[in-house]
């Protein structure tokens, strides 16, 4: 089921008396293609849950419209939308067995949706198999691990065969190992069922690893949409570049002057045709190449050997962070007795941002983001054809 959000805004009265209203979600427009897994990503408080709850119908937008396929569902109550919801805390019924927990949503179906007892039990078995719980059906939630409990919650969300599956930080309560395992599980279940799935998380690695497409949010506003690798490789602003990647991107104060890009007094790259201005220069840790004649000179602090790679910690007076971390090939020739280390920089791993508005400054050799990948074409297809239609009408 394709899901479309059109100019959705949600304004809450401030929880503090007399405070300004909170714009939790601001003019959110997005088309989620049918059958994909979308990661909704951003720091705590950026409006992810509010967006998800509006898709579910648990919260009503202050303005804007929501479509499931061709149906406008903005005014449709949650139980009629055909959604499955999974939260961070599993919220299972503790006195019921796994089977009873999964069965519960089916027993509440009314009218023409009502199912026979046998059909219900068959469906429960089928879904239990999908989440690999068929051998635990008679246990109570307290007799299971966190990961298993979350699988019960997912089964319960799937049992009514939802058109859209919504997951709000479903892995946050699990320990590191289970988190990894359960996220693979979610990916597999999504692939097998083909249900359009929206996965909310503040964890960039989690979102990047399982999503077909990520949506990065900040303060209620979409910053960038794209395939995970594409967004990582081609961030549109400083915020997105800093939010994605571990170890994080290194940020330097720099400037464009006379058509050249500088960090301190060192000329880092050509910037022909660009106006003089103050900039931030982001360099991914993997963007450094050790070179005794390199363009950027940092003060060497320490190194950590990680097998295949070496991680080098240094500092630089123009660095926005206390340390500059690079990850270089373990076969690089490095003079560890020297106080300084010099680098050349891979162009594709360096991004320049206007210091005033923190927007990316694109250079000729940069490819533009939103490269016409399949999803993005699908994403913009509708708005494009709408634009074409209105252009035709104007004629
Ligand atoms: P996230 O899920 O990304 O952490 P939320 O969607 O929960 O963010 O919240 C977005 C913003 O809206 C936050 O500033 C939050 O405090 C505010 N907010 C959320 N729900 C309410 C509410 N019921 N009343 C007032 N403010 C709210
Ligand atoms: Mg939330």
Coordinates of C-alpha atoms and ligand atoms in Angstrom, one line a residue:
X1 CA 0.0 0.0 0.0
X2 CA 1.4 3.3 -1.0
X3 CA 1.2 6.0 1.7
X4 CA 1.2 9.6 1.0
X5 CA 1.6 12.5 3.5
X6 CA 0.6 15.9 2.0
X7 CA 1.7 19.0 3.9
X8 CA 1.1 17.4 7.2
X9 CA 1.6 19.7 10.2
X10 CA 1.0 18.9 13.9
X11 CA 0.9 21.7 16.5
X12 CA 0.6 20.8 20.2
X13 CA -0.3 23.3 22.9
X14 CA 2.8 23.7 25.1
X15 CA 2.9 21.3 28.0
X16 CA 4.1 24.2 30.2
X17 CA 1.3 26.7 30.9
X18 CA 1.7 29.9 29.0
X19 CA 4.5 28.5 26.7
X20 CA 4.4 28.8 22.9
X21 CA 2.6 26.0 20.9
X22 CA 5.0 23.3 19.7
X23 CA 5.2 22.6 16.0
X24 CA 6.0 18.9 16.3
X25 CA 5.7 18.1 12.6
X26 CA 6.1 20.9 10.0
X27 CA 4.7 20.7 6.5
X28 CA 5.7 17.0 6.0
X29 CA 5.2 15.9 2.4
X30 CA 6.3 12.4 1.4
X31 CA 5.3 9.5 -0.7
X32 CA 6.1 6.1 0.7
X33 CA 6.3 3.6 -2.1
X34 CA 4.3 0.3 -1.8
X35 CA 6.1 -2.6 -0.2
X36 CA 9.1 -0.8 1.0
X37 CA 10.7 -0.4 4.4
X38 CA 11.2 3.2 5.3
X39 CA 13.4 4.4 8.2
X40 CA 12.2 7.6 9.8
X41 CA 15.3 8.9 11.5
X42 CA 16.3 11.9 13.7
X43 CA 17.2 12.9 17.2
X44 CA 14.8 12.6 20.1
X45 CA 12.0 15.2 19.9
X46 CA 12.2 15.8 16.2
X47 CA 8.7 14.6 15.5
X48 CA 9.1 10.9 14.5
X49 CA 6.6 9.4 16.8
X50 CA 4.1 12.2 16.1
X51 CA 4.4 11.5 12.4
X52 CA 3.9 7.8 13.0
X53 CA 0.8 8.4 15.2
X54 CA -0.7 10.5 12.5
X55 CA -0.3 7.8 10.0
X56 CA -1.9 5.4 12.4
X57 CA -4.7 7.7 13.2
X58 CA -4.0 7.9 16.9
X59 CA -3.3 11.6 16.4
X60 CA -5.0 13.9 14.1
X61 CA -3.0 16.4 11.9
X62 CA -3.5 20.1 12.6
X63 CA -3.5 20.5 8.8
X64 CA -2.6 18.4 5.7
X65 CA -3.9 15.2 4.2
X66 CA -3.0 11.5 4.4
X67 CA -3.6 8.9 1.7
X68 CA -3.4 5.1 1.7
X69 CA -3.3 4.2 -1.9
X70 CA -5.9 6.5 -3.5
X71 CA -8.0 6.7 -0.3
X72 CA -8.0 9.9 1.7
X73 CA -7.8 8.5 5.3
X74 CA -7.2 11.7 7.1
X75 CA -10.6 11.4 8.9
X76 CA -10.7 7.7 9.2
X77 CA -10.3 6.3 12.8
X78 CA -7.3 4.1 13.5
X79 CA -9.2 0.8 13.7
X80 CA -10.5 1.3 10.2
X81 CA -7.1 2.1 8.6
X82 CA -5.7 -1.4 8.5
X83 CA -2.5 -0.7 10.3
X84 CA -0.4 -2.7 12.7
X85 CA 1.5 -0.9 15.4
X86 CA 4.5 -2.0 17.4
X87 CA 6.0 0.1 20.2
X88 CA 9.2 0.2 22.1
X89 CA 7.7 -1.5 25.2
X90 CA 6.0 -4.7 24.0
X91 CA 2.8 -4.1 25.9
X92 CA 1.8 -7.7 25.9
X93 CA -1.0 -9.1 28.2
X94 CA 1.1 -10.7 31.0
X95 CA -1.6 -13.2 32.0
X96 CA -2.1 -14.5 28.5
X97 CA 0.0 -17.1 26.6
X98 CA 1.8 -16.2 23.4
X99 CA -1.1 -17.8 21.4
X100 CA -3.7 -15.8 23.3
X101 CA -1.8 -12.6 22.9
X102 CA -1.6 -13.1 19.1
X103 CA -5.2 -14.2 18.9
X104 CA -6.6 -11.3 20.8
X105 CA -6.9 -8.7 17.9
X106 CA -8.8 -11.3 15.8
X107 CA -11.3 -12.0 18.5
X108 CA -12.2 -8.4 18.5
X109 CA -13.1 -8.2 14.9
X110 CA -16.7 -7.2 14.3
X111 CA -19.3 -7.5 11.5
X112 CA -18.2 -8.9 8.2
X113 CA -14.5 -9.1 9.4
X114 CA -15.5 -11.7 12.0
X115 CA -13.6 -15.0 11.6
X116 CA -14.4 -18.5 12.6
X117 CA -12.5 -20.0 15.5
X118 CA -10.5 -22.4 13.2
X119 CA -9.6 -19.7 10.7
X120 CA -8.4 -17.5 13.6
X121 CA -6.2 -20.3 15.0
X122 CA -4.8 -21.1 11.5
X123 CA -3.9 -17.5 11.0
X124 CA -2.3 -17.3 14.4
X125 CA -0.1 -20.4 13.6
X126 CA 0.8 -18.9 10.3
X127 CA 2.0 -15.6 11.8
X128 CA 3.8 -17.4 14.6
X129 CA 5.8 -19.3 12.0
X130 CA 6.6 -16.1 10.2
X131 CA 8.2 -14.6 13.4
X132 CA 9.6 -18.1 14.4
X133 CA 7.6 -18.4 17.6
X134 CA 5.7 -21.6 16.8
X135 CA 7.5 -23.5 19.6
X136 CA 6.7 -20.9 22.3
X137 CA 2.9 -20.7 21.9
X138 CA 2.0 -21.8 25.4
X139 CA 4.5 -19.6 27.2
X140 CA 3.6 -16.5 29.1
X141 CA 5.5 -13.3 28.2
X142 CA 7.5 -13.3 31.5
X143 CA 8.9 -16.7 30.4
X144 CA 10.5 -15.2 27.3
X145 CA 13.5 -12.9 26.4
X146 CA 13.0 -9.3 25.4
X147 CA 13.6 -10.2 21.7
X148 CA 11.0 -13.0 21.8
X149 CA 8.5 -10.7 23.5
X150 CA 9.0 -8.1 20.8
X151 CA 8.4 -10.8 18.2
X152 CA 5.1 -11.6 19.9
X153 CA 4.2 -7.9 19.6
X154 CA 5.2 -7.9 15.9
X155 CA 3.1 -11.1 15.4
X156 CA 0.1 -9.4 17.1
X157 CA 0.5 -6.4 14.8
X158 CA 0.7 -8.6 11.7
X159 CA -2.2 -11.0 12.5
X160 CA -4.9 -8.8 11.1
X161 CA -2.9 -8.6 7.8
X162 CA -2.3 -4.8 8.0
X163 CA -1.9 -2.7 4.9
X164 CA 0.8 -0.7 6.7
X165 CA 3.1 -1.8 9.5
X166 CA 4.3 1.0 11.9
X167 CA 7.2 0.4 14.3
X168 CA 8.2 3.0 16.9
X169 CA 11.7 2.4 18.2
X170 CA 10.9 -1.3 18.4
X171 CA 14.5 -2.3 19.3
X172 CA 15.3 0.2 22.0
X173 CA 14.5 -2.1 25.0
X174 CA 16.7 -4.9 23.7
X175 CA 20.4 -5.5 24.5
X176 CA 22.9 -5.0 21.7
X177 CA 23.0 -8.6 20.5
X178 CA 19.2 -9.0 20.4
X179 CA 18.9 -5.6 18.8
X180 CA 21.0 -6.8 15.9
X181 CA 19.2 -10.1 15.6
X182 CA 15.7 -8.6 15.8
X183 CA 16.4 -5.9 13.2
X184 CA 17.5 -8.6 10.8
X185 CA 14.3 -10.4 11.7
X186 CA 12.2 -7.4 11.0
X187 CA 13.9 -7.0 7.6
X188 CA 13.2 -10.6 6.7
X189 CA 9.5 -10.4 7.9
X190 CA 9.0 -7.2 5.9
X191 CA 10.5 -8.8 2.7
X192 CA 8.4 -12.0 3.1
X193 CA 5.2 -10.2 3.7
X194 CA 5.8 -7.2 1.4
X195 CA 3.9 -5.0 3.8
X196 CA 4.8 -1.3 3.5
X197 CA 6.6 -0.6 6.7
X198 CA 7.6 2.5 8.5
X199 CA 10.4 2.1 11.1
X200 CA 11.1 4.9 13.5
X201 CA 14.5 5.2 15.2
X202 CA 17.0 7.7 16.5
X203 CA 19.8 5.3 15.8
X204 CA 21.3 6.1 12.4
X205 CA 23.1 2.8 12.1
X206 CA 19.8 0.9 12.7
X207 CA 17.9 2.9 10.1
X208 CA 20.7 2.7 7.5
X209 CA 21.1 -1.1 7.9
X210 CA 17.6 -2.2 7.2
X211 CA 15.8 0.6 5.3
X212 CA 15.1 0.8 1.6
X213 CA 14.9 4.5 2.0
X214 CA 15.6 6.8 5.0
X215 CA 13.9 10.1 5.9
X216 CA 16.0 12.3 8.1
X217 CA 14.1 14.8 10.3
X218 CA 15.1 17.7 12.4
X219 CA 12.7 19.9 14.5
X220 CA 9.7 18.5 12.7
X221 CA 11.1 19.2 9.2
X222 CA 12.3 16.7 6.6
X223 CA 15.9 17.3 5.8
X224 CA 16.6 14.6 3.3
X225 CA 15.1 11.5 1.7
X226 CA 16.9 8.8 -0.2
X227 CA 18.5 5.4 -0.1
X228 CA 20.8 5.1 3.0
X229 CA 24.0 5.0 1.0
X230 CA 23.0 7.9 -1.2
X231 CA 22.2 10.1 1.8
X232 CA 25.5 9.2 3.5
X233 CA 27.4 9.9 0.3
X234 CA 25.7 13.1 -0.5
X235 CA 24.2 15.0 2.5
X236 CA 22.4 18.2 1.7
X237 CA 23.3 20.0 4.9
X238 CA 25.7 20.0 7.9
X239 CA 23.0 18.4 10.1
X240 CA 22.5 15.3 7.9
X241 CA 26.3 14.9 7.4
X242 CA 26.8 14.9 11.1
X243 CA 23.8 12.7 11.9
X244 CA 24.9 9.8 9.7
X245 CA 28.1 7.8 10.2
X246 CA 30.2 6.2 12.9
X247 CA 32.7 7.4 13.7
X248 CA 31.1 10.8 12.9
X249 CA 32.3 13.1 10.2
X250 CA 35.1 15.5 11.1
X251 CA 34.1 19.2 10.8
X252 CA 36.6 22.0 10.2
X253 CA 36.2 25.8 10.1
X254 CA 37.3 26.9 6.7
X255 CA 36.8 29.5 4.0
X256 CA 36.5 30.1 0.3
X257 CA 38.9 32.9 -0.7
X258 CA 39.9 33.9 -4.2
X259 CA 38.5 30.7 -5.7
X260 CA 40.3 28.4 -3.3
X261 CA 39.2 26.4 -0.3
X262 CA 41.3 26.8 2.9
X263 CA 41.5 25.2 6.3
X264 CA 43.7 27.7 8.3
X265 CA 46.4 28.7 5.9
X266 CA 46.5 25.4 4.0
X267 CA 44.9 25.3 0.6
X268 CA 42.7 22.2 0.5
X269 CA 41.0 22.3 -2.8
X270 CA 40.0 24.3 -5.8
X271 CA 36.9 26.4 -5.4
X272 CA 36.9 28.2 -8.7
X273 CA 33.8 30.3 -9.4
X274 CA 32.6 30.3 -5.8
X275 CA 32.2 33.5 -3.8
X276 CA 34.4 34.3 -0.9
X277 CA 32.7 33.1 2.3
X278 CA 33.1 31.3 5.6
X279 CA 32.4 27.6 5.4
X280 CA 32.3 24.4 7.4
X281 CA 34.2 21.5 5.8
X282 CA 33.1 18.0 6.7
X283 CA 35.5 15.2 6.0
X284 CA 34.4 11.6 6.6
X285 CA 37.0 9.5 8.6
X286 CA 37.6 7.3 5.6
X287 CA 38.3 10.4 3.5
X288 CA 41.9 10.9 4.6
X289 CA 44.9 9.5 2.8
X290 CA 48.2 9.7 4.7
X291 CA 50.8 11.5 2.6
X292 CA 54.0 13.1 3.8
X293 CA 53.3 15.9 1.3
X294 CA 49.6 16.1 2.0
X295 CA 47.6 19.3 2.0
X296 CA 46.2 19.2 5.6
X297 CA 48.5 19.0 8.6
X298 CA 47.1 17.7 11.8
X299 CA 48.8 17.2 15.2
X300 CA 49.2 13.5 15.9
X301 CA 47.8 12.2 19.1
X302 CA 47.4 8.4 19.0
X303 CA 46.5 5.4 16.8
X304 CA 44.3 2.4 17.3
X305 CA 45.0 -0.6 15.2
X306 CA 41.7 -2.3 14.2
X307 CA 43.1 -5.1 12.1
X308 CA 42.3 -4.2 8.5
X309 CA 42.3 -0.5 9.2
X310 CA 44.1 2.0 11.5
X311 CA 42.2 4.7 13.3
X312 CA 44.3 7.8 13.9
X313 CA 43.4 10.4 16.4
X314 CA 44.8 13.8 15.9
X315 CA 43.8 17.4 16.4
X316 CA 43.7 20.6 14.4
X317 CA 43.2 24.2 15.5
X318 CA 40.4 24.7 13.0
X319 CA 38.6 21.5 13.9
X320 CA 35.1 22.0 15.4
X321 CA 35.6 18.9 17.5
X322 CA 38.3 18.2 20.1
X323 CA 39.7 15.4 17.9
X324 CA 40.1 14.6 14.2
X325 CA 39.6 10.9 13.6
X326 CA 40.7 9.3 10.4
X327 CA 40.5 5.6 9.3
X328 CA 43.3 4.7 7.0
X329 CA 44.6 1.5 5.4
X330 CA 46.9 -0.4 7.8
X331 CA 49.5 -0.5 5.0
X332 CA 49.8 3.3 4.9
X333 CA 53.3 4.4 5.7
X334 CA 53.0 6.5 8.8
X335 CA 55.8 8.0 10.8
X336 CA 54.4 7.7 14.3
X337 CA 57.4 9.4 15.9
X338 CA 56.5 12.7 14.2
X339 CA 54.4 15.3 16.0
X340 CA 52.3 15.9 12.9
X341 CA 50.5 13.9 10.3
X342 CA 49.7 15.1 6.8
X343 CA 46.7 14.1 4.7
X344 CA 45.4 14.3 1.3
X345 CA 41.6 14.3 1.1
X346 CA 39.3 12.2 -1.1
X347 CA 37.0 14.6 -2.9
X348 CA 34.0 12.4 -2.7
X349 CA 34.3 12.2 1.1
X350 CA 34.6 16.0 1.7
X351 CA 31.5 18.3 1.9
X352 CA 31.5 22.0 2.1
X353 CA 28.7 23.9 3.9
X354 CA 27.8 27.6 4.0
X355 CA 28.5 28.7 7.5
X356 CA 25.5 30.9 7.7
X357 CA 22.7 28.5 6.8
X358 CA 24.7 25.2 7.0
X359 CA 23.5 24.2 3.5
X360 CA 25.8 22.3 1.2
X361 CA 27.8 24.2 -1.4
X362 CA 28.0 22.0 -4.5
X363 CA 31.0 21.9 -6.7
X364 CA 31.1 21.0 -10.4
X365 CA 32.4 17.5 -9.7
X366 CA 29.8 16.8 -7.1
X367 CA 26.8 14.7 -8.2
X368 CA 23.6 16.3 -7.0
X369 CA 21.6 14.4 -4.4
X370 CA 18.3 12.8 -5.3
X371 CA 20.0 11.2 -8.2
X372 CA 17.2 9.5 -10.1
X373 CA 17.1 6.3 -8.3
X374 CA 14.1 4.1 -8.6
X375 CA 12.5 5.2 -5.3
X376 CA 13.1 8.9 -5.9
X377 CA 11.5 8.6 -9.3
X378 CA 8.5 7.0 -7.6
X379 CA 8.6 9.6 -4.9
X380 CA 8.5 12.5 -7.2
X381 CA 6.4 10.9 -10.0
X382 CA 3.1 12.1 -8.6
X383 CA 4.1 15.6 -7.8
X384 CA 5.8 15.8 -11.2
X385 CA 2.8 14.7 -13.1
X386 CA 0.6 17.1 -11.0
X387 CA 3.0 19.9 -12.0
X388 CA 2.7 18.8 -15.7
X389 CA -1.1 18.7 -15.5
X390 CA -1.4 22.2 -14.0
X391 CA 1.1 23.5 -16.6
X392 CA -1.1 22.0 -19.3
X393 CA -4.2 23.6 -17.8
X394 CA -2.5 27.0 -17.7
X395 CA -1.9 26.8 -21.5
Ligands
LIG1 P1 10.4 11.9 18.6 O1 9.5 10.7 18.5 O2 11.1 12.2 17.4 O3 11.3 11.8 19.8 P2 7.9 13.3 19.2 O4 7.1 13.1 18.0 O5 7.6 12.4 20.4 O6 9.5 13.2 18.9 O7 7.8 14.8 19.7 C1 8.0 15.9 18.9 C2 7.8 17.2 19.7 O8 6.5 17.4 20.0 C3 8.6 17.3 21.0 O9 9.0 18.6 21.2 C4 7.6 16.9 22.0 O10 7.9 17.4 23.3 C5 6.3 17.5 21.4 N1 5.1 16.7 21.8 C6 4.8 15.4 21.5 N2 3.6 15.0 22.0 C7 3.1 16.1 22.6 C8 1.9 16.4 23.3 N3 1.0 15.4 23.5 N4 1.7 17.6 23.9 C9 2.7 18.6 23.8 N5 3.8 18.4 23.1 C10 4.1 17.2 22.5
LIG2 MG1 9.5 9.0 19.7

